[in-house]
């Protein structure tokens, strides 16, 4: 982001072999460590930066999630999308997280510089200290390693982002709905509200039917989880 604010807007792919001060959504920490032996490729963390000027940014994180899920699980049997930016397995375990940020390269610029950060668990990971139990890719893609995952995910992701800039979230809405981890389930919100999730709206906003009526949630400052005991 510092590079973009300084005016460097060339597309870039950055891959972290070891990350100890990563940052996820709502400021949550993310770290990965490279070490000798079988655990060397236990995770993959990378960022894609590129200039972009879509007519509407709404739903971008969902479109990114769709692209990553389709690349990792083309058949659709293993991965679900948990609004707004996580990939979960069908057992509600977290495989991947996505963080999206933008910066204005210069005052009055027509485009913004987009940075997409993605962390993917490749091999087994300890659950200690995590809000959601972890999943890992090798559980359903045995033997896969980080370089192959990067090759599988990054090129389609760039194409998807360019497609989003041209067509908006509508081009991804059907695929998101097919993998929606929350639709049809009772959910609780971090602001204390709760209700039945009715999927997402045309702009990627989460729709929750609460006791007070239908609520559309767009704020990235509100987190949502399945209610205790809510079925999948």
PDB file of C-alpha atoms in Angstrom:
ATOM      1  CA  UNK A   1       0.000   0.000   0.000  1.00  0.00           C
ATOM      2  CA  UNK A   2       2.895   2.369   0.708  1.00  0.00           C
ATOM      3  CA  UNK A   3       4.201   1.784  -2.816  1.00  0.00           C
ATOM      4  CA  UNK A   4       0.815   2.628  -4.304  1.00  0.00           C
ATOM      5  CA  UNK A   5       0.435   5.812  -2.277  1.00  0.00           C
ATOM      6  CA  UNK A   6       3.876   6.825  -3.491  1.00  0.00           C
ATOM      7  CA  UNK A   7       2.689   6.469  -7.083  1.00  0.00           C
ATOM      8  CA  UNK A   8       3.951   2.969  -7.978  1.00  0.00           C
ATOM      9  CA  UNK A   9       0.948   1.426  -9.740  1.00  0.00           C
ATOM     10  CA  UNK A  10       2.477  -1.385 -11.816  1.00  0.00           C
ATOM     11  CA  UNK A  11       0.790  -4.780 -11.308  1.00  0.00           C
ATOM     12  CA  UNK A  12       2.702  -6.956  -8.864  1.00  0.00           C
ATOM     13  CA  UNK A  13       2.581 -10.417  -7.286  1.00  0.00           C
ATOM     14  CA  UNK A  14       4.249 -10.811  -3.895  1.00  0.00           C
ATOM     15  CA  UNK A  15       4.671 -14.192  -2.191  1.00  0.00           C
ATOM     16  CA  UNK A  16       5.670 -14.500   1.470  1.00  0.00           C
ATOM     17  CA  UNK A  17       7.684 -17.570   2.426  1.00  0.00           C
ATOM     18  CA  UNK A  18       7.405 -16.557   6.065  1.00  0.00           C
ATOM     19  CA  UNK A  19       4.987 -14.032   7.586  1.00  0.00           C
ATOM     20  CA  UNK A  20       4.910 -13.058  11.254  1.00  0.00           C
ATOM     21  CA  UNK A  21       3.062  -9.721  11.255  1.00  0.00           C
ATOM     22  CA  UNK A  22       0.291 -10.315   8.763  1.00  0.00           C
ATOM     23  CA  UNK A  23      -3.070  -8.645   9.202  1.00  0.00           C
ATOM     24  CA  UNK A  24      -6.506 -10.029   8.476  1.00  0.00           C
ATOM     25  CA  UNK A  25      -9.974  -8.520   8.497  1.00  0.00           C
ATOM     26  CA  UNK A  26     -10.869  -6.350  11.525  1.00  0.00           C
ATOM     27  CA  UNK A  27      -7.172  -6.208  12.398  1.00  0.00           C
ATOM     28  CA  UNK A  28      -6.923  -9.883  13.314  1.00  0.00           C
ATOM     29  CA  UNK A  29      -3.373 -11.273  13.163  1.00  0.00           C
ATOM     30  CA  UNK A  30      -2.249 -13.726  10.509  1.00  0.00           C
ATOM     31  CA  UNK A  31       1.107 -15.464  10.541  1.00  0.00           C
ATOM     32  CA  UNK A  32       2.752 -18.299   8.697  1.00  0.00           C
ATOM     33  CA  UNK A  33       6.168 -19.790   9.202  1.00  0.00           C
ATOM     34  CA  UNK A  34       8.456 -21.675   6.878  1.00  0.00           C
ATOM     35  CA  UNK A  35      10.533 -24.385   8.469  1.00  0.00           C
ATOM     36  CA  UNK A  36      12.587 -27.347   7.258  1.00  0.00           C
ATOM     37  CA  UNK A  37      10.897 -30.677   6.682  1.00  0.00           C
ATOM     38  CA  UNK A  38       7.321 -31.709   5.870  1.00  0.00           C
ATOM     39  CA  UNK A  39       5.807 -28.513   7.321  1.00  0.00           C
ATOM     40  CA  UNK A  40       7.791 -26.215   5.022  1.00  0.00           C
ATOM     41  CA  UNK A  41       4.803 -25.610   2.740  1.00  0.00           C
ATOM     42  CA  UNK A  42       2.126 -25.685   5.430  1.00  0.00           C
ATOM     43  CA  UNK A  43       0.645 -22.430   4.149  1.00  0.00           C
ATOM     44  CA  UNK A  44       0.699 -20.031   1.221  1.00  0.00           C
ATOM     45  CA  UNK A  45       0.451 -16.268   1.659  1.00  0.00           C
ATOM     46  CA  UNK A  46       0.502 -13.949  -1.324  1.00  0.00           C
ATOM     47  CA  UNK A  47      -0.704 -10.558  -2.498  1.00  0.00           C
ATOM     48  CA  UNK A  48      -1.722  -9.277  -5.903  1.00  0.00           C
ATOM     49  CA  UNK A  49      -1.598  -5.547  -6.570  1.00  0.00           C
ATOM     50  CA  UNK A  50      -3.065  -3.883  -9.642  1.00  0.00           C
ATOM     51  CA  UNK A  51      -4.758  -0.647 -10.707  1.00  0.00           C
ATOM     52  CA  UNK A  52      -8.517  -0.939 -11.136  1.00  0.00           C
ATOM     53  CA  UNK A  53     -11.458   1.341 -11.869  1.00  0.00           C
ATOM     54  CA  UNK A  54     -14.762  -0.575 -11.674  1.00  0.00           C
ATOM     55  CA  UNK A  55     -18.014   1.361 -11.811  1.00  0.00           C
ATOM     56  CA  UNK A  56     -19.005  -0.254  -8.497  1.00  0.00           C
ATOM     57  CA  UNK A  57     -16.712  -1.920  -5.962  1.00  0.00           C
ATOM     58  CA  UNK A  58     -19.585  -3.653  -4.142  1.00  0.00           C
ATOM     59  CA  UNK A  59     -19.123  -7.402  -3.824  1.00  0.00           C
ATOM     60  CA  UNK A  60     -15.467  -7.512  -4.865  1.00  0.00           C
ATOM     61  CA  UNK A  61     -14.378  -9.646  -1.897  1.00  0.00           C
ATOM     62  CA  UNK A  62     -17.127 -12.144  -2.740  1.00  0.00           C
ATOM     63  CA  UNK A  63     -16.032 -12.294  -6.374  1.00  0.00           C
ATOM     64  CA  UNK A  64     -12.450 -12.911  -5.269  1.00  0.00           C
ATOM     65  CA  UNK A  65     -13.656 -15.706  -2.999  1.00  0.00           C
ATOM     66  CA  UNK A  66     -15.559 -17.301  -5.873  1.00  0.00           C
ATOM     67  CA  UNK A  67     -12.445 -17.281  -8.046  1.00  0.00           C
ATOM     68  CA  UNK A  68     -10.223 -18.827  -5.367  1.00  0.00           C
ATOM     69  CA  UNK A  69     -12.810 -21.481  -4.463  1.00  0.00           C
ATOM     70  CA  UNK A  70     -13.311 -22.463  -8.104  1.00  0.00           C
ATOM     71  CA  UNK A  71      -9.551 -22.826  -8.560  1.00  0.00           C
ATOM     72  CA  UNK A  72      -9.029 -24.927  -5.431  1.00  0.00           C
ATOM     73  CA  UNK A  73     -12.227 -26.984  -5.670  1.00  0.00           C
ATOM     74  CA  UNK A  74     -13.537 -27.001  -9.258  1.00  0.00           C
ATOM     75  CA  UNK A  75     -16.138 -29.666  -8.508  1.00  0.00           C
ATOM     76  CA  UNK A  76     -17.714 -27.650  -5.710  1.00  0.00           C
ATOM     77  CA  UNK A  77     -17.915 -30.545  -3.263  1.00  0.00           C
ATOM     78  CA  UNK A  78     -15.434 -29.347  -0.618  1.00  0.00           C
ATOM     79  CA  UNK A  79     -15.418 -25.562  -0.224  1.00  0.00           C
ATOM     80  CA  UNK A  80     -18.011 -22.990   0.770  1.00  0.00           C
ATOM     81  CA  UNK A  81     -17.831 -19.187   0.895  1.00  0.00           C
ATOM     82  CA  UNK A  82     -18.429 -17.546   4.245  1.00  0.00           C
ATOM     83  CA  UNK A  83     -19.424 -13.892   3.851  1.00  0.00           C
ATOM     84  CA  UNK A  84     -17.575 -11.705   3.291  1.00  0.00           C
ATOM     85  CA  UNK A  85     -14.071 -13.065   2.798  1.00  0.00           C
ATOM     86  CA  UNK A  86     -13.386 -16.603   4.048  1.00  0.00           C
ATOM     87  CA  UNK A  87     -13.272 -20.021   2.434  1.00  0.00           C
ATOM     88  CA  UNK A  88     -14.704 -22.743   4.661  1.00  0.00           C
ATOM     89  CA  UNK A  89     -15.040 -26.467   4.190  1.00  0.00           C
ATOM     90  CA  UNK A  90     -18.435 -28.120   4.411  1.00  0.00           C
ATOM     91  CA  UNK A  91     -17.572 -28.828   8.077  1.00  0.00           C
ATOM     92  CA  UNK A  92     -17.319 -25.073   8.866  1.00  0.00           C
ATOM     93  CA  UNK A  93     -13.531 -25.162   9.081  1.00  0.00           C
ATOM     94  CA  UNK A  94     -11.528 -22.248   7.700  1.00  0.00           C
ATOM     95  CA  UNK A  95      -9.193 -22.999   4.808  1.00  0.00           C
ATOM     96  CA  UNK A  96      -8.449 -19.497   3.570  1.00  0.00           C
ATOM     97  CA  UNK A  97      -8.898 -15.814   4.345  1.00  0.00           C
ATOM     98  CA  UNK A  98      -8.946 -12.809   2.039  1.00  0.00           C
ATOM     99  CA  UNK A  99      -8.157  -9.167   2.782  1.00  0.00           C
ATOM    100  CA  UNK A 100      -8.798  -6.420   0.229  1.00  0.00           C
ATOM    101  CA  UNK A 101      -7.529  -2.856   0.454  1.00  0.00           C
ATOM    102  CA  UNK A 102      -7.359   0.042  -1.990  1.00  0.00           C
ATOM    103  CA  UNK A 103      -5.310   3.206  -2.186  1.00  0.00           C
ATOM    104  CA  UNK A 104      -5.445   6.380  -4.275  1.00  0.00           C
ATOM    105  CA  UNK A 105      -2.096   6.647  -6.100  1.00  0.00           C
ATOM    106  CA  UNK A 106      -2.590  10.405  -6.358  1.00  0.00           C
ATOM    107  CA  UNK A 107      -5.257  12.966  -5.580  1.00  0.00           C
ATOM    108  CA  UNK A 108      -8.003  13.075  -8.180  1.00  0.00           C
ATOM    109  CA  UNK A 109      -6.971   9.806  -9.844  1.00  0.00           C
ATOM    110  CA  UNK A 110      -9.740   8.002 -11.737  1.00  0.00           C
ATOM    111  CA  UNK A 111      -8.505   4.568 -10.667  1.00  0.00           C
ATOM    112  CA  UNK A 112      -7.479   3.063  -7.378  1.00  0.00           C
ATOM    113  CA  UNK A 113      -4.707   0.631  -6.634  1.00  0.00           C
ATOM    114  CA  UNK A 114      -6.135  -2.664  -5.448  1.00  0.00           C
ATOM    115  CA  UNK A 115      -4.251  -5.030  -3.143  1.00  0.00           C
ATOM    116  CA  UNK A 116      -5.666  -8.515  -2.541  1.00  0.00           C
ATOM    117  CA  UNK A 117      -4.014 -10.510   0.233  1.00  0.00           C
ATOM    118  CA  UNK A 118      -4.763 -14.229   0.503  1.00  0.00           C
ATOM    119  CA  UNK A 119      -3.683 -16.850   3.025  1.00  0.00           C
ATOM    120  CA  UNK A 120      -4.321 -20.547   2.339  1.00  0.00           C
ATOM    121  CA  UNK A 121      -3.628 -23.472   4.673  1.00  0.00           C
ATOM    122  CA  UNK A 122      -1.857 -26.128   2.615  1.00  0.00           C
ATOM    123  CA  UNK A 123      -0.961 -28.638   5.318  1.00  0.00           C
ATOM    124  CA  UNK A 124      -2.159 -29.333   8.883  1.00  0.00           C
ATOM    125  CA  UNK A 125      -2.317 -26.360  11.223  1.00  0.00           C
ATOM    126  CA  UNK A 126      -2.818 -26.200  14.970  1.00  0.00           C
ATOM    127  CA  UNK A 127      -6.156 -24.803  16.153  1.00  0.00           C
ATOM    128  CA  UNK A 128      -4.795 -23.107  19.291  1.00  0.00           C
ATOM    129  CA  UNK A 129      -5.678 -19.420  19.405  1.00  0.00           C
ATOM    130  CA  UNK A 130      -7.937 -19.489  16.345  1.00  0.00           C
ATOM    131  CA  UNK A 131     -11.566 -18.337  16.362  1.00  0.00           C
ATOM    132  CA  UNK A 132     -12.496 -20.934  13.745  1.00  0.00           C
ATOM    133  CA  UNK A 133     -11.131 -24.472  13.520  1.00  0.00           C
ATOM    134  CA  UNK A 134      -8.664 -24.714  10.621  1.00  0.00           C
ATOM    135  CA  UNK A 135      -8.875 -26.816   7.487  1.00  0.00           C
ATOM    136  CA  UNK A 136      -6.073 -27.560   5.026  1.00  0.00           C
ATOM    137  CA  UNK A 137      -5.974 -28.217   1.312  1.00  0.00           C
ATOM    138  CA  UNK A 138      -4.044 -31.483   1.474  1.00  0.00           C
ATOM    139  CA  UNK A 139      -7.031 -33.083   3.220  1.00  0.00           C
ATOM    140  CA  UNK A 140      -8.830 -33.252  -0.130  1.00  0.00           C
ATOM    141  CA  UNK A 141      -5.915 -32.639  -2.514  1.00  0.00           C
ATOM    142  CA  UNK A 142      -3.260 -35.003  -1.108  1.00  0.00           C
ATOM    143  CA  UNK A 143       0.328 -34.057  -1.831  1.00  0.00           C
ATOM    144  CA  UNK A 144      -0.378 -30.610  -3.259  1.00  0.00           C
ATOM    145  CA  UNK A 145       2.280 -28.006  -2.443  1.00  0.00           C
ATOM    146  CA  UNK A 146       2.340 -24.214  -2.301  1.00  0.00           C
ATOM    147  CA  UNK A 147       3.937 -23.539  -5.729  1.00  0.00           C
ATOM    148  CA  UNK A 148       1.228 -25.555  -7.487  1.00  0.00           C
ATOM    149  CA  UNK A 149      -1.505 -23.831  -5.478  1.00  0.00           C
ATOM    150  CA  UNK A 150      -0.140 -20.419  -6.449  1.00  0.00           C
ATOM    151  CA  UNK A 151      -0.088 -21.444 -10.114  1.00  0.00           C
ATOM    152  CA  UNK A 152      -3.663 -22.719  -9.838  1.00  0.00           C
ATOM    153  CA  UNK A 153      -5.037 -19.632  -8.103  1.00  0.00           C
ATOM    154  CA  UNK A 154      -3.213 -16.481  -9.233  1.00  0.00           C
ATOM    155  CA  UNK A 155      -3.791 -16.357 -13.031  1.00  0.00           C
ATOM    156  CA  UNK A 156      -7.563 -17.073 -12.836  1.00  0.00           C
ATOM    157  CA  UNK A 157      -7.837 -14.544 -10.006  1.00  0.00           C
ATOM    158  CA  UNK A 158      -6.395 -11.755 -12.156  1.00  0.00           C
ATOM    159  CA  UNK A 159      -8.856 -12.633 -14.917  1.00  0.00           C
ATOM    160  CA  UNK A 160     -11.720 -12.649 -12.423  1.00  0.00           C
ATOM    161  CA  UNK A 161     -10.797  -9.232 -11.042  1.00  0.00           C
ATOM    162  CA  UNK A 162     -10.682  -7.787 -14.548  1.00  0.00           C
ATOM    163  CA  UNK A 163     -14.050  -9.412 -15.229  1.00  0.00           C
ATOM    164  CA  UNK A 164     -15.434  -7.858 -12.065  1.00  0.00           C
ATOM    165  CA  UNK A 165     -14.249  -4.424 -13.185  1.00  0.00           C
ATOM    166  CA  UNK A 166     -16.184  -4.859 -16.423  1.00  0.00           C
ATOM    167  CA  UNK A 167     -19.326  -6.677 -15.268  1.00  0.00           C
ATOM    168  CA  UNK A 168     -19.592  -6.174 -11.495  1.00  0.00           C
ATOM    169  CA  UNK A 169     -20.667  -8.692  -8.860  1.00  0.00           C
ATOM    170  CA  UNK A 170     -23.631  -9.842 -10.952  1.00  0.00           C
ATOM    171  CA  UNK A 171     -21.308 -12.010 -13.030  1.00  0.00           C
ATOM    172  CA  UNK A 172     -20.333 -13.938  -9.871  1.00  0.00           C
ATOM    173  CA  UNK A 173     -23.595 -13.932  -7.911  1.00  0.00           C
ATOM    174  CA  UNK A 174     -24.829 -17.345  -9.060  1.00  0.00           C
ATOM    175  CA  UNK A 175     -21.531 -19.058  -8.265  1.00  0.00           C
ATOM    176  CA  UNK A 176     -21.411 -17.399  -4.854  1.00  0.00           C
ATOM    177  CA  UNK A 177     -24.958 -18.531  -4.067  1.00  0.00           C
ATOM    178  CA  UNK A 178     -24.032 -22.123  -4.931  1.00  0.00           C
ATOM    179  CA  UNK A 179     -21.254 -22.071  -2.319  1.00  0.00           C
ATOM    180  CA  UNK A 180     -22.854 -19.761   0.274  1.00  0.00           C
ATOM    181  CA  UNK A 181     -21.968 -21.178   3.721  1.00  0.00           C
ATOM    182  CA  UNK A 182     -24.550 -19.096   5.610  1.00  0.00           C
ATOM    183  CA  UNK A 183     -27.683 -19.009   3.473  1.00  0.00           C
ATOM    184  CA  UNK A 184     -30.615 -20.747   5.155  1.00  0.00           C
ATOM    185  CA  UNK A 185     -28.894 -20.855   8.554  1.00  0.00           C
ATOM    186  CA  UNK A 186     -29.470 -19.014  11.787  1.00  0.00           C
ATOM    187  CA  UNK A 187     -26.624 -16.555  12.334  1.00  0.00           C
ATOM    188  CA  UNK A 188     -25.402 -14.186  15.027  1.00  0.00           C
ATOM    189  CA  UNK A 189     -23.805 -10.805  14.366  1.00  0.00           C
ATOM    190  CA  UNK A 190     -20.995  -9.202  16.318  1.00  0.00           C
ATOM    191  CA  UNK A 191     -23.258  -6.248  17.157  1.00  0.00           C
ATOM    192  CA  UNK A 192     -25.600  -8.564  19.083  1.00  0.00           C
ATOM    193  CA  UNK A 193     -28.290  -9.029  16.436  1.00  0.00           C
ATOM    194  CA  UNK A 194     -29.322 -12.440  15.085  1.00  0.00           C
ATOM    195  CA  UNK A 195     -31.637 -14.010  12.546  1.00  0.00           C
ATOM    196  CA  UNK A 196     -31.990 -16.223   9.482  1.00  0.00           C
ATOM    197  CA  UNK A 197     -29.510 -15.610   6.681  1.00  0.00           C
ATOM    198  CA  UNK A 198     -31.252 -15.206   3.323  1.00  0.00           C
ATOM    199  CA  UNK A 199     -28.109 -15.054   1.213  1.00  0.00           C
ATOM    200  CA  UNK A 200     -26.660 -11.946  -0.385  1.00  0.00           C
ATOM    201  CA  UNK A 201     -28.192  -9.115  -2.377  1.00  0.00           C
ATOM    202  CA  UNK A 202     -27.231  -7.815  -5.832  1.00  0.00           C
ATOM    203  CA  UNK A 203     -24.358  -5.781  -4.413  1.00  0.00           C
ATOM    204  CA  UNK A 204     -22.990  -8.581  -2.250  1.00  0.00           C
ATOM    205  CA  UNK A 205     -24.642  -7.301   0.933  1.00  0.00           C
ATOM    206  CA  UNK A 206     -25.600  -9.968   3.482  1.00  0.00           C
ATOM    207  CA  UNK A 207     -29.349 -10.295   4.069  1.00  0.00           C
ATOM    208  CA  UNK A 208     -30.489 -11.417   7.503  1.00  0.00           C
ATOM    209  CA  UNK A 209     -34.127 -11.747   8.551  1.00  0.00           C
ATOM    210  CA  UNK A 210     -34.177 -10.525  12.158  1.00  0.00           C
ATOM    211  CA  UNK A 211     -37.002 -10.055  14.637  1.00  0.00           C
ATOM    212  CA  UNK A 212     -37.198  -6.418  13.476  1.00  0.00           C
ATOM    213  CA  UNK A 213     -37.325  -7.293   9.776  1.00  0.00           C
ATOM    214  CA  UNK A 214     -34.944  -7.875   6.873  1.00  0.00           C
ATOM    215  CA  UNK A 215     -31.538  -6.343   7.464  1.00  0.00           C
ATOM    216  CA  UNK A 216     -28.924  -5.728   4.765  1.00  0.00           C
ATOM    217  CA  UNK A 217     -25.370  -5.721   6.068  1.00  0.00           C
ATOM    218  CA  UNK A 218     -22.590  -4.065   4.130  1.00  0.00           C
ATOM    219  CA  UNK A 219     -20.288  -2.876   6.902  1.00  0.00           C
ATOM    220  CA  UNK A 220     -16.937  -4.610   7.062  1.00  0.00           C
ATOM    221  CA  UNK A 221     -16.921  -3.814  10.766  1.00  0.00           C
ATOM    222  CA  UNK A 222     -19.685  -6.345  11.481  1.00  0.00           C
ATOM    223  CA  UNK A 223     -18.739 -10.016  11.585  1.00  0.00           C
ATOM    224  CA  UNK A 224     -21.197 -12.887  11.336  1.00  0.00           C
ATOM    225  CA  UNK A 225     -21.120 -16.524  12.386  1.00  0.00           C
ATOM    226  CA  UNK A 226     -23.532 -19.445  12.296  1.00  0.00           C
ATOM    227  CA  UNK A 227     -25.554 -19.560  15.495  1.00  0.00           C
ATOM    228  CA  UNK A 228     -24.645 -22.232  18.025  1.00  0.00           C
ATOM    229  CA  UNK A 229     -26.104 -25.493  16.778  1.00  0.00           C
ATOM    230  CA  UNK A 230     -27.210 -24.056  13.407  1.00  0.00           C
ATOM    231  CA  UNK A 231     -27.344 -26.765  10.763  1.00  0.00           C
ATOM    232  CA  UNK A 232     -25.218 -26.762   7.645  1.00  0.00           C
TER     233      UNK A 232
END
